[in-house]
């Protein structure tokens, strides 16, 4: 163990001295999640600010004074659409959909005809598309009011329009609803672990072989297993350090949120960060051993990067299965690395109990991966020492 500790200290110091690589990893892994979160909050804040302005853009407002009166009574301000509103919507210069009122709207209403309104938007213009629902609700409310008045004039109760009423009851608590936004946090944490351990794993195996320093290292009295344990511990510590920084970076990122609704839903504190670290720590150890096992067979860092592409792709895609799967969790999810950690961290965000069986399943897979990876690398070094 003394030999393993010496190798660990040497590898750890070498990794910290490579400040350029460490800085790139920190910027790409640790700050990426908070930056995306802040950008998302800015987008939601812009939508909220436009909703608070309560403006409706009409083309042909002079043709429908009753509709304009209804919209004004709902607390909205009516604005006339510009002459080139279609071009403005296509270029995203106009951020509101346009309600086009045909000529003779009032005459058609008085005669009992059904005039047709047109909501003009552009699905590529997200700001305008967000206001389409508001226009539909206003027109539906106007229709109900007209129908109610018509029935009242004939002595008919307005309740005949709604023989059945529907009330909604949402079973999800605020913390669970918040995972619709915060569900991306586990993915960023897993990516931080991956890229935090990747460079260190490649440098300590294929990098040593490319520099020609692996053979002299094997001439030391330390056993190949002690050397591998020291290298693996250093790579795992670096990956875990990046994961810890990534988990706790979301706490100060909440101070920069510009959207009130997102800030209310985003419930991530020290407790959640500590649970995230506990969940990803075994995964960081297993992933480090796997990356080292793949890279030890390569003669250069470039070759190792190509060989580990499959591991990177798998770790990147497996968590997305949990995000895109609309169904409930299944038992086999906890036996799949990356997917298991993503599922467990999502439970933490929802405020649910992790459960002993899922935790033990994820831990057992990580322990087996770690033992297999370390044994494979030790065997490779032992064969290299014999040669």
mmCIF file of C-alpha atoms in Angstrom:
data_model
loop_
_atom_site.group_PDB
_atom_site.id
_atom_site.type_symbol
_atom_site.label_atom_id
_atom_site.label_comp_id
_atom_site.label_asym_id
_atom_site.label_seq_id
_atom_site.Cartn_x
_atom_site.Cartn_y
_atom_site.Cartn_z
ATOM 1 C CA UNK A 1 0.000 0.000 0.000
ATOM 2 C CA UNK A 2 2.938 2.344 0.555
ATOM 3 C CA UNK A 3 3.883 1.933 -3.111
ATOM 4 C CA UNK A 4 0.318 2.613 -4.186
ATOM 5 C CA UNK A 5 0.258 5.753 -2.037
ATOM 6 C CA UNK A 6 3.482 7.045 -3.613
ATOM 7 C CA UNK A 7 2.091 6.477 -7.120
ATOM 8 C CA UNK A 8 -1.161 8.173 -6.120
ATOM 9 C CA UNK A 9 0.636 11.267 -4.814
ATOM 10 C CA UNK A 10 2.786 11.472 -7.946
ATOM 11 C CA UNK A 11 -0.163 11.097 -10.339
ATOM 12 C CA UNK A 12 -2.274 13.550 -8.344
ATOM 13 C CA UNK A 13 0.423 16.235 -8.438
ATOM 14 C CA UNK A 14 1.006 15.677 -12.153
ATOM 15 C CA UNK A 15 -2.709 16.130 -12.840
ATOM 16 C CA UNK A 16 -2.849 19.349 -10.830
ATOM 17 C CA UNK A 17 0.220 20.713 -12.615
ATOM 18 C CA UNK A 18 -1.489 20.328 -15.983
ATOM 19 C CA UNK A 19 -3.385 23.547 -15.409
ATOM 20 C CA UNK A 20 -4.430 24.067 -19.016
ATOM 21 C CA UNK A 21 -6.221 20.720 -19.232
ATOM 22 C CA UNK A 22 -7.652 21.159 -15.750
ATOM 23 C CA UNK A 23 -8.990 24.602 -16.670
ATOM 24 C CA UNK A 24 -10.624 23.273 -19.840
ATOM 25 C CA UNK A 25 -12.274 20.471 -17.868
ATOM 26 C CA UNK A 26 -13.512 22.899 -15.234
ATOM 27 C CA UNK A 27 -14.984 25.272 -17.809
ATOM 28 C CA UNK A 28 -16.564 22.556 -19.946
ATOM 29 C CA UNK A 29 -17.818 20.281 -17.165
ATOM 30 C CA UNK A 30 -18.344 22.306 -14.011
ATOM 31 C CA UNK A 31 -19.617 25.580 -15.465
ATOM 32 C CA UNK A 32 -21.623 24.156 -18.359
ATOM 33 C CA UNK A 33 -24.616 23.154 -16.232
ATOM 34 C CA UNK A 34 -24.959 26.485 -14.363
ATOM 35 C CA UNK A 35 -24.462 28.451 -17.594
ATOM 36 C CA UNK A 36 -27.222 26.480 -19.351
ATOM 37 C CA UNK A 37 -29.435 26.972 -16.304
ATOM 38 C CA UNK A 38 -28.852 30.732 -16.271
ATOM 39 C CA UNK A 39 -29.480 30.939 -20.034
ATOM 40 C CA UNK A 40 -32.717 28.987 -19.606
ATOM 41 C CA UNK A 41 -33.820 31.293 -16.810
ATOM 42 C CA UNK A 42 -33.158 34.292 -19.049
ATOM 43 C CA UNK A 43 -35.336 32.799 -21.770
ATOM 44 C CA UNK A 44 -38.146 32.054 -19.318
ATOM 45 C CA UNK A 45 -37.820 35.534 -17.817
ATOM 46 C CA UNK A 46 -38.300 37.093 -21.255
ATOM 47 C CA UNK A 47 -41.475 35.033 -21.747
ATOM 48 C CA UNK A 48 -42.717 36.045 -18.305
ATOM 49 C CA UNK A 49 -42.025 39.727 -18.926
ATOM 50 C CA UNK A 50 -43.965 39.615 -22.175
ATOM 51 C CA UNK A 51 -46.848 37.866 -20.414
ATOM 52 C CA UNK A 52 -46.863 40.555 -17.711
ATOM 53 C CA UNK A 53 -47.170 43.274 -20.356
ATOM 54 C CA UNK A 54 -50.565 41.771 -21.308
ATOM 55 C CA UNK A 55 -50.582 43.083 -24.850
ATOM 56 C CA UNK A 56 -52.617 41.732 -27.756
ATOM 57 C CA UNK A 57 -51.813 42.584 -31.362
ATOM 58 C CA UNK A 58 -54.822 42.890 -33.663
ATOM 59 C CA UNK A 59 -55.080 43.471 -37.402
ATOM 60 C CA UNK A 60 -58.416 45.122 -38.242
ATOM 61 C CA UNK A 61 -59.317 46.118 -34.686
ATOM 62 C CA UNK A 62 -61.699 48.779 -36.012
ATOM 63 C CA UNK A 63 -63.868 45.975 -37.431
ATOM 64 C CA UNK A 64 -64.599 44.445 -34.002
ATOM 65 C CA UNK A 65 -65.332 47.010 -31.276
ATOM 66 C CA UNK A 66 -67.154 44.397 -29.148
ATOM 67 C CA UNK A 67 -64.159 42.055 -29.238
ATOM 68 C CA UNK A 68 -61.783 44.921 -28.457
ATOM 69 C CA UNK A 69 -64.017 45.907 -25.541
ATOM 70 C CA UNK A 70 -63.964 42.355 -24.184
ATOM 71 C CA UNK A 71 -60.164 42.138 -24.463
ATOM 72 C CA UNK A 72 -59.774 45.476 -22.665
ATOM 73 C CA UNK A 73 -62.080 44.288 -19.855
ATOM 74 C CA UNK A 74 -59.766 41.297 -19.351
ATOM 75 C CA UNK A 75 -56.923 43.695 -18.558
ATOM 76 C CA UNK A 76 -55.135 43.504 -21.922
ATOM 77 C CA UNK A 77 -53.873 46.378 -24.022
ATOM 78 C CA UNK A 78 -54.779 46.263 -27.701
ATOM 79 C CA UNK A 79 -52.084 47.202 -30.214
ATOM 80 C CA UNK A 80 -52.505 47.578 -33.945
ATOM 81 C CA UNK A 81 -50.451 45.161 -36.018
ATOM 82 C CA UNK A 82 -47.838 46.680 -38.339
ATOM 83 C CA UNK A 83 -48.501 46.573 -42.045
ATOM 84 C CA UNK A 84 -45.748 44.001 -42.649
ATOM 85 C CA UNK A 85 -46.536 41.829 -39.625
ATOM 86 C CA UNK A 86 -46.023 38.586 -41.558
ATOM 87 C CA UNK A 87 -42.466 39.550 -42.486
ATOM 88 C CA UNK A 88 -41.856 40.677 -38.907
ATOM 89 C CA UNK A 89 -42.980 37.306 -37.579
ATOM 90 C CA UNK A 90 -40.766 35.437 -40.034
ATOM 91 C CA UNK A 91 -37.724 37.516 -39.064
ATOM 92 C CA UNK A 92 -38.608 37.184 -35.350
ATOM 93 C CA UNK A 93 -38.729 40.994 -35.083
ATOM 94 C CA UNK A 94 -42.358 40.792 -33.917
ATOM 95 C CA UNK A 95 -42.649 38.838 -30.687
ATOM 96 C CA UNK A 96 -46.441 38.494 -30.519
ATOM 97 C CA UNK A 97 -48.891 36.546 -32.679
ATOM 98 C CA UNK A 98 -51.407 38.604 -34.628
ATOM 99 C CA UNK A 99 -55.182 38.136 -34.474
ATOM 100 C CA UNK A 100 -56.583 39.057 -37.899
ATOM 101 C CA UNK A 101 -60.183 40.283 -37.867
ATOM 102 C CA UNK A 102 -62.054 40.166 -41.192
ATOM 103 C CA UNK A 103 -64.083 43.041 -42.583
ATOM 104 C CA UNK A 104 -67.752 43.013 -41.576
ATOM 105 C CA UNK A 105 -67.077 41.215 -38.286
ATOM 106 C CA UNK A 106 -69.734 43.138 -36.334
ATOM 107 C CA UNK A 107 -72.325 42.816 -39.098
ATOM 108 C CA UNK A 108 -71.820 39.056 -39.212
ATOM 109 C CA UNK A 109 -72.271 38.799 -35.435
ATOM 110 C CA UNK A 110 -75.530 40.753 -35.509
ATOM 111 C CA UNK A 111 -76.893 38.623 -38.344
ATOM 112 C CA UNK A 112 -76.074 35.402 -36.529
ATOM 113 C CA UNK A 113 -73.337 34.375 -38.920
ATOM 114 C CA UNK A 114 -70.043 32.860 -37.771
ATOM 115 C CA UNK A 115 -67.109 35.112 -38.755
ATOM 116 C CA UNK A 116 -63.703 33.496 -38.870
ATOM 117 C CA UNK A 117 -60.730 34.944 -37.030
ATOM 118 C CA UNK A 118 -57.190 34.019 -38.032
ATOM 119 C CA UNK A 119 -54.284 33.715 -35.606
ATOM 120 C CA UNK A 120 -51.084 34.391 -37.521
ATOM 121 C CA UNK A 121 -47.837 33.157 -35.999
ATOM 122 C CA UNK A 122 -44.583 31.461 -36.969
ATOM 123 C CA UNK A 123 -43.647 28.203 -35.268
ATOM 124 C CA UNK A 124 -39.972 29.064 -35.680
ATOM 125 C CA UNK A 125 -40.547 32.309 -33.734
ATOM 126 C CA UNK A 126 -40.711 30.931 -30.186
ATOM 127 C CA UNK A 127 -41.657 34.253 -28.579
ATOM 128 C CA UNK A 128 -44.672 34.653 -30.858
ATOM 129 C CA UNK A 129 -45.596 30.981 -30.610
ATOM 130 C CA UNK A 130 -45.780 31.271 -26.821
ATOM 131 C CA UNK A 131 -48.610 33.829 -27.129
ATOM 132 C CA UNK A 132 -50.858 31.770 -29.416
ATOM 133 C CA UNK A 133 -52.551 30.022 -26.508
ATOM 134 C CA UNK A 134 -53.389 33.365 -24.912
ATOM 135 C CA UNK A 135 -55.218 34.499 -28.059
ATOM 136 C CA UNK A 136 -57.182 31.246 -28.237
ATOM 137 C CA UNK A 137 -58.256 31.622 -24.598
ATOM 138 C CA UNK A 138 -59.387 35.199 -25.179
ATOM 139 C CA UNK A 139 -61.449 34.249 -28.225
ATOM 140 C CA UNK A 140 -62.954 31.279 -26.326
ATOM 141 C CA UNK A 141 -63.906 33.591 -23.460
ATOM 142 C CA UNK A 142 -65.479 36.051 -25.897
ATOM 143 C CA UNK A 143 -67.514 33.216 -27.440
ATOM 144 C CA UNK A 144 -68.767 32.085 -24.028
ATOM 145 C CA UNK A 145 -69.784 35.609 -23.092
ATOM 146 C CA UNK A 146 -71.700 36.105 -26.363
ATOM 147 C CA UNK A 147 -73.436 32.759 -25.982
ATOM 148 C CA UNK A 148 -74.356 33.487 -22.360
ATOM 149 C CA UNK A 149 -75.876 36.856 -23.274
ATOM 150 C CA UNK A 150 -77.831 35.329 -26.161
ATOM 151 C CA UNK A 151 -79.289 32.636 -23.915
ATOM 152 C CA UNK A 152 -80.094 35.116 -21.152
ATOM 153 C CA UNK A 153 -82.089 37.274 -23.592
ATOM 154 C CA UNK A 154 -84.189 34.202 -24.405
ATOM 155 C CA UNK A 155 -84.651 33.255 -20.771
ATOM 156 C CA UNK A 156 -82.421 30.178 -20.961
ATOM 157 C CA UNK A 157 -79.926 29.396 -18.207
ATOM 158 C CA UNK A 158 -76.293 29.652 -19.242
ATOM 159 C CA UNK A 159 -75.573 26.362 -17.497
ATOM 160 C CA UNK A 160 -76.873 24.477 -20.541
ATOM 161 C CA UNK A 161 -73.598 25.399 -22.215
ATOM 162 C CA UNK A 162 -71.665 23.467 -19.579
ATOM 163 C CA UNK A 163 -73.663 20.426 -18.472
ATOM 164 C CA UNK A 164 -70.460 18.947 -17.025
ATOM 165 C CA UNK A 165 -67.670 20.817 -15.270
ATOM 166 C CA UNK A 166 -64.165 19.497 -14.761
ATOM 167 C CA UNK A 167 -61.887 20.273 -11.820
ATOM 168 C CA UNK A 168 -58.203 19.407 -11.900
ATOM 169 C CA UNK A 169 -56.155 17.977 -9.038
ATOM 170 C CA UNK A 170 -52.404 17.641 -9.519
ATOM 171 C CA UNK A 171 -50.881 14.923 -7.332
ATOM 172 C CA UNK A 172 -47.308 16.099 -7.925
ATOM 173 C CA UNK A 173 -45.753 18.197 -5.171
ATOM 174 C CA UNK A 174 -43.808 21.361 -6.075
ATOM 175 C CA UNK A 175 -40.484 19.519 -5.788
ATOM 176 C CA UNK A 176 -41.633 16.837 -8.239
ATOM 177 C CA UNK A 177 -42.953 19.434 -10.677
ATOM 178 C CA UNK A 178 -39.599 21.176 -10.462
ATOM 179 C CA UNK A 179 -37.859 18.132 -11.949
ATOM 180 C CA UNK A 180 -39.368 19.090 -15.303
ATOM 181 C CA UNK A 181 -36.711 21.813 -15.269
ATOM 182 C CA UNK A 182 -34.056 20.416 -12.918
ATOM 183 C CA UNK A 183 -34.151 16.938 -14.499
ATOM 184 C CA UNK A 184 -31.153 17.907 -16.623
ATOM 185 C CA UNK A 185 -28.868 18.354 -13.575
ATOM 186 C CA UNK A 186 -27.928 14.638 -13.221
ATOM 187 C CA UNK A 187 -26.868 14.575 -16.871
ATOM 188 C CA UNK A 188 -24.466 17.485 -16.367
ATOM 189 C CA UNK A 189 -23.025 15.867 -13.235
ATOM 190 C CA UNK A 190 -22.402 12.582 -15.062
ATOM 191 C CA UNK A 191 -20.718 14.447 -17.919
ATOM 192 C CA UNK A 192 -18.513 16.232 -15.376
ATOM 193 C CA UNK A 193 -17.424 12.874 -13.930
ATOM 194 C CA UNK A 194 -16.774 11.485 -17.398
ATOM 195 C CA UNK A 195 -14.636 14.321 -18.721
ATOM 196 C CA UNK A 196 -12.963 14.854 -15.359
ATOM 197 C CA UNK A 197 -11.685 11.260 -15.324
ATOM 198 C CA UNK A 198 -11.133 10.892 -19.078
ATOM 199 C CA UNK A 199 -8.040 13.049 -19.515
ATOM 200 C CA UNK A 200 -6.391 11.718 -16.352
ATOM 201 C CA UNK A 201 -7.103 8.095 -17.308
ATOM 202 C CA UNK A 202 -5.646 8.524 -20.791
ATOM 203 C CA UNK A 203 -2.579 10.384 -19.575
ATOM 204 C CA UNK A 204 -1.727 7.895 -16.840
ATOM 205 C CA UNK A 205 -1.914 4.880 -19.171
ATOM 206 C CA UNK A 206 -1.552 5.573 -22.899
ATOM 207 C CA UNK A 207 0.265 8.820 -22.127
ATOM 208 C CA UNK A 208 2.882 6.978 -20.064
ATOM 209 C CA UNK A 209 3.354 4.466 -22.875
ATOM 210 C CA UNK A 210 3.665 7.211 -25.520
ATOM 211 C CA UNK A 211 6.218 9.151 -23.465
ATOM 212 C CA UNK A 212 8.231 5.976 -22.841
ATOM 213 C CA UNK A 213 7.970 6.335 -19.057
ATOM 214 C CA UNK A 214 5.891 3.214 -18.446
ATOM 215 C CA UNK A 215 8.758 0.720 -18.726
ATOM 216 C CA UNK A 216 11.026 2.588 -16.248
ATOM 217 C CA UNK A 217 8.083 2.807 -13.866
ATOM 218 C CA UNK A 218 7.696 -0.979 -13.942
ATOM 219 C CA UNK A 219 11.365 -1.379 -12.970
ATOM 220 C CA UNK A 220 10.591 0.002 -9.512
ATOM 221 C CA UNK A 221 10.202 -2.469 -6.623
ATOM 222 C CA UNK A 222 6.461 -1.721 -6.369
ATOM 223 C CA UNK A 223 4.214 -4.474 -7.729
ATOM 224 C CA UNK A 224 2.096 -3.827 -10.860
ATOM 225 C CA UNK A 225 -1.037 -4.040 -8.695
ATOM 226 C CA UNK A 226 0.270 -1.318 -6.348
ATOM 227 C CA UNK A 227 1.084 0.897 -9.349
ATOM 228 C CA UNK A 228 -2.364 0.370 -10.825
ATOM 229 C CA UNK A 229 -4.092 1.038 -7.508
ATOM 230 C CA UNK A 230 -2.197 4.309 -7.120
ATOM 231 C CA UNK A 231 -3.009 5.422 -10.668
ATOM 232 C CA UNK A 232 -6.655 4.368 -10.346
ATOM 233 C CA UNK A 233 -7.040 6.185 -7.012
ATOM 234 C CA UNK A 234 -5.625 9.380 -8.528
ATOM 235 C CA UNK A 235 -7.908 9.227 -11.580
ATOM 236 C CA UNK A 236 -10.933 8.479 -9.392
ATOM 237 C CA UNK A 237 -10.087 11.344 -7.048
ATOM 238 C CA UNK A 238 -9.864 13.783 -9.951
ATOM 239 C CA UNK A 239 -13.170 12.605 -11.395
ATOM 240 C CA UNK A 240 -14.812 12.840 -7.976
ATOM 241 C CA UNK A 241 -13.345 16.312 -7.384
ATOM 242 C CA UNK A 242 -14.834 17.560 -10.653
ATOM 243 C CA UNK A 243 -18.157 15.925 -9.700
ATOM 244 C CA UNK A 244 -18.183 17.648 -6.297
ATOM 245 C CA UNK A 245 -17.482 21.021 -7.897
ATOM 246 C CA UNK A 246 -20.208 20.382 -10.474
ATOM 247 C CA UNK A 247 -22.790 19.402 -7.834
ATOM 248 C CA UNK A 248 -22.136 22.373 -5.588
ATOM 249 C CA UNK A 249 -21.899 24.840 -8.499
ATOM 250 C CA UNK A 250 -25.694 24.660 -8.903
ATOM 251 C CA UNK A 251 -26.202 26.208 -5.460
ATOM 252 C CA UNK A 252 -24.697 29.656 -6.247
ATOM 253 C CA UNK A 253 -26.130 29.425 -9.774
ATOM 254 C CA UNK A 254 -29.592 29.829 -8.226
ATOM 255 C CA UNK A 255 -28.658 33.354 -7.199
ATOM 256 C CA UNK A 256 -28.379 34.310 -10.868
ATOM 257 C CA UNK A 257 -31.787 32.989 -11.943
ATOM 258 C CA UNK A 258 -33.861 35.722 -13.544
ATOM 259 C CA UNK A 259 -37.098 33.783 -13.809
ATOM 260 C CA UNK A 260 -39.291 33.849 -10.689
ATOM 261 C CA UNK A 261 -41.166 30.696 -11.664
ATOM 262 C CA UNK A 262 -37.924 28.794 -12.297
ATOM 263 C CA UNK A 263 -36.453 30.022 -9.017
ATOM 264 C CA UNK A 264 -39.567 28.789 -7.198
ATOM 265 C CA UNK A 265 -39.334 25.342 -8.805
ATOM 266 C CA UNK A 266 -35.558 24.984 -8.498
ATOM 267 C CA UNK A 267 -35.062 23.393 -5.078
ATOM 268 C CA UNK A 268 -31.449 22.291 -4.911
ATOM 269 C CA UNK A 269 -29.491 22.749 -1.726
ATOM 270 C CA UNK A 270 -26.597 21.255 0.211
ATOM 271 C CA UNK A 271 -28.600 18.130 1.045
ATOM 272 C CA UNK A 272 -29.281 17.371 -2.613
ATOM 273 C CA UNK A 273 -25.663 18.120 -3.539
ATOM 274 C CA UNK A 274 -24.344 15.698 -0.903
ATOM 275 C CA UNK A 275 -26.697 12.956 -2.096
ATOM 276 C CA UNK A 276 -25.525 13.574 -5.663
ATOM 277 C CA UNK A 277 -21.900 13.132 -4.558
ATOM 278 C CA UNK A 278 -22.747 9.931 -2.673
ATOM 279 C CA UNK A 279 -24.478 8.502 -5.754
ATOM 280 C CA UNK A 280 -21.756 9.372 -8.278
ATOM 281 C CA UNK A 281 -18.720 8.488 -6.121
ATOM 282 C CA UNK A 282 -18.864 4.716 -6.889
ATOM 283 C CA UNK A 283 -19.591 5.535 -10.532
ATOM 284 C CA UNK A 284 -16.494 7.756 -10.693
ATOM 285 C CA UNK A 285 -14.366 4.891 -9.388
ATOM 286 C CA UNK A 286 -15.872 2.370 -11.832
ATOM 287 C CA UNK A 287 -15.644 4.717 -14.810
ATOM 288 C CA UNK A 288 -11.998 5.489 -14.036
ATOM 289 C CA UNK A 289 -11.146 1.787 -13.988
ATOM 290 C CA UNK A 290 -13.032 1.210 -17.248
ATOM 291 C CA UNK A 291 -11.319 4.101 -19.043
ATOM 292 C CA UNK A 292 -7.906 2.934 -17.856
ATOM 293 C CA UNK A 293 -8.637 -0.626 -19.011
ATOM 294 C CA UNK A 294 -9.538 0.619 -22.487
ATOM 295 C CA UNK A 295 -6.600 3.031 -22.740
ATOM 296 C CA UNK A 296 -3.885 0.641 -21.446
ATOM 297 C CA UNK A 297 -4.087 -1.310 -24.711
ATOM 298 C CA UNK A 298 -3.244 1.796 -26.788
ATOM 299 C CA UNK A 299 0.199 3.082 -27.721
ATOM 300 C CA UNK A 300 -0.695 6.775 -27.935
ATOM 301 C CA UNK A 301 -3.152 9.231 -26.445
ATOM 302 C CA UNK A 302 -4.770 9.815 -29.839
ATOM 303 C CA UNK A 303 -5.385 6.094 -30.251
ATOM 304 C CA UNK A 304 -6.770 5.930 -26.715
ATOM 305 C CA UNK A 305 -9.161 8.809 -27.442
ATOM 306 C CA UNK A 306 -10.542 6.893 -30.401
ATOM 307 C CA UNK A 307 -10.823 3.685 -28.368
ATOM 308 C CA UNK A 308 -12.682 5.352 -25.491
ATOM 309 C CA UNK A 309 -15.205 6.996 -27.833
ATOM 310 C CA UNK A 310 -17.579 4.090 -27.262
ATOM 311 C CA UNK A 311 -17.434 4.579 -23.493
ATOM 312 C CA UNK A 312 -18.032 8.322 -23.872
ATOM 313 C CA UNK A 313 -20.972 7.699 -26.186
ATOM 314 C CA UNK A 314 -22.508 5.140 -23.843
ATOM 315 C CA UNK A 315 -22.217 7.350 -20.759
ATOM 316 C CA UNK A 316 -23.682 10.258 -22.750
ATOM 317 C CA UNK A 317 -26.661 8.377 -24.193
ATOM 318 C CA UNK A 318 -27.727 6.139 -21.294
ATOM 319 C CA UNK A 319 -28.896 9.030 -19.031
ATOM 320 C CA UNK A 320 -30.945 10.396 -21.924
ATOM 321 C CA UNK A 321 -32.977 7.192 -21.862
ATOM 322 C CA UNK A 322 -34.253 8.178 -18.445
ATOM 323 C CA UNK A 323 -35.064 11.703 -19.637
ATOM 324 C CA UNK A 324 -36.875 10.587 -22.786
ATOM 325 C CA UNK A 325 -38.646 7.553 -21.325
ATOM 326 C CA UNK A 326 -42.172 8.683 -20.341
ATOM 327 C CA UNK A 327 -42.899 5.511 -18.388
ATOM 328 C CA UNK A 328 -42.138 4.597 -14.812
ATOM 329 C CA UNK A 329 -38.812 3.339 -13.494
ATOM 330 C CA UNK A 330 -38.044 -0.321 -14.039
ATOM 331 C CA UNK A 331 -35.876 -2.614 -11.962
ATOM 332 C CA UNK A 332 -33.247 -3.145 -14.649
ATOM 333 C CA UNK A 333 -32.511 0.588 -14.784
ATOM 334 C CA UNK A 334 -30.509 0.267 -11.558
ATOM 335 C CA UNK A 335 -28.264 -2.420 -13.042
ATOM 336 C CA UNK A 336 -27.130 -0.220 -15.943
ATOM 337 C CA UNK A 337 -24.237 2.176 -15.170
ATOM 338 C CA UNK A 338 -24.956 5.865 -15.814
ATOM 339 C CA UNK A 339 -28.678 5.149 -16.182
ATOM 340 C CA UNK A 340 -28.806 3.947 -12.569
ATOM 341 C CA UNK A 341 -27.040 7.052 -11.275
ATOM 342 C CA UNK A 342 -29.263 9.313 -13.367
ATOM 343 C CA UNK A 343 -32.381 7.603 -11.992
ATOM 344 C CA UNK A 344 -31.181 7.815 -8.397
ATOM 345 C CA UNK A 345 -30.271 11.494 -8.685
ATOM 346 C CA UNK A 346 -33.683 12.189 -10.214
ATOM 347 C CA UNK A 347 -35.234 10.588 -7.134
ATOM 348 C CA UNK A 348 -33.197 12.960 -4.989
ATOM 349 C CA UNK A 349 -34.552 15.938 -6.939
ATOM 350 C CA UNK A 350 -38.116 14.669 -6.487
ATOM 351 C CA UNK A 351 -37.596 14.283 -2.747
ATOM 352 C CA UNK A 352 -38.277 10.541 -2.912
ATOM 353 C CA UNK A 353 -36.544 7.811 -0.910
ATOM 354 C CA UNK A 354 -33.704 6.179 -2.827
ATOM 355 C CA UNK A 355 -34.385 2.699 -1.487
ATOM 356 C CA UNK A 356 -31.852 0.134 -0.286
ATOM 357 C CA UNK A 357 -32.226 -2.287 -3.212
ATOM 358 C CA UNK A 358 -31.628 0.298 -5.993
ATOM 359 C CA UNK A 359 -28.619 1.674 -4.126
ATOM 360 C CA UNK A 360 -27.131 -1.786 -3.575
ATOM 361 C CA UNK A 361 -27.715 -2.756 -7.210
ATOM 362 C CA UNK A 362 -25.975 0.356 -8.522
ATOM 363 C CA UNK A 363 -23.142 -0.067 -6.005
ATOM 364 C CA UNK A 364 -22.642 -3.743 -6.849
ATOM 365 C CA UNK A 365 -22.312 -3.023 -10.570
ATOM 366 C CA UNK A 366 -19.797 -0.241 -9.892
ATOM 367 C CA UNK A 367 -17.736 -2.480 -7.577
ATOM 368 C CA UNK A 368 -17.634 -5.255 -10.184
ATOM 369 C CA UNK A 369 -16.620 -2.795 -12.918
ATOM 370 C CA UNK A 370 -13.893 -1.386 -10.674
ATOM 371 C CA UNK A 371 -12.453 -4.780 -9.761
ATOM 372 C CA UNK A 372 -12.529 -5.984 -13.362
ATOM 373 C CA UNK A 373 -10.924 -2.807 -14.685
ATOM 374 C CA UNK A 374 -8.162 -2.698 -12.077
ATOM 375 C CA UNK A 375 -7.408 -6.418 -12.546
ATOM 376 C CA UNK A 376 -7.224 -5.999 -16.324
ATOM 377 C CA UNK A 377 -4.828 -3.042 -16.108
ATOM 378 C CA UNK A 378 -2.675 -4.848 -13.529
ATOM 379 C CA UNK A 379 -2.496 -7.893 -15.774
ATOM 380 C CA UNK A 380 -1.497 -5.708 -18.743
ATOM 381 C CA UNK A 381 1.292 -4.072 -16.730
ATOM 382 C CA UNK A 382 2.471 -7.437 -15.435
ATOM 383 C CA UNK A 383 2.751 -8.774 -18.989
ATOM 384 C CA UNK A 384 4.576 -5.610 -20.050
ATOM 385 C CA UNK A 385 7.024 -6.026 -17.157
ATOM 386 C CA UNK A 386 7.753 -9.624 -18.174
ATOM 387 C CA UNK A 387 8.567 -8.552 -21.716
#
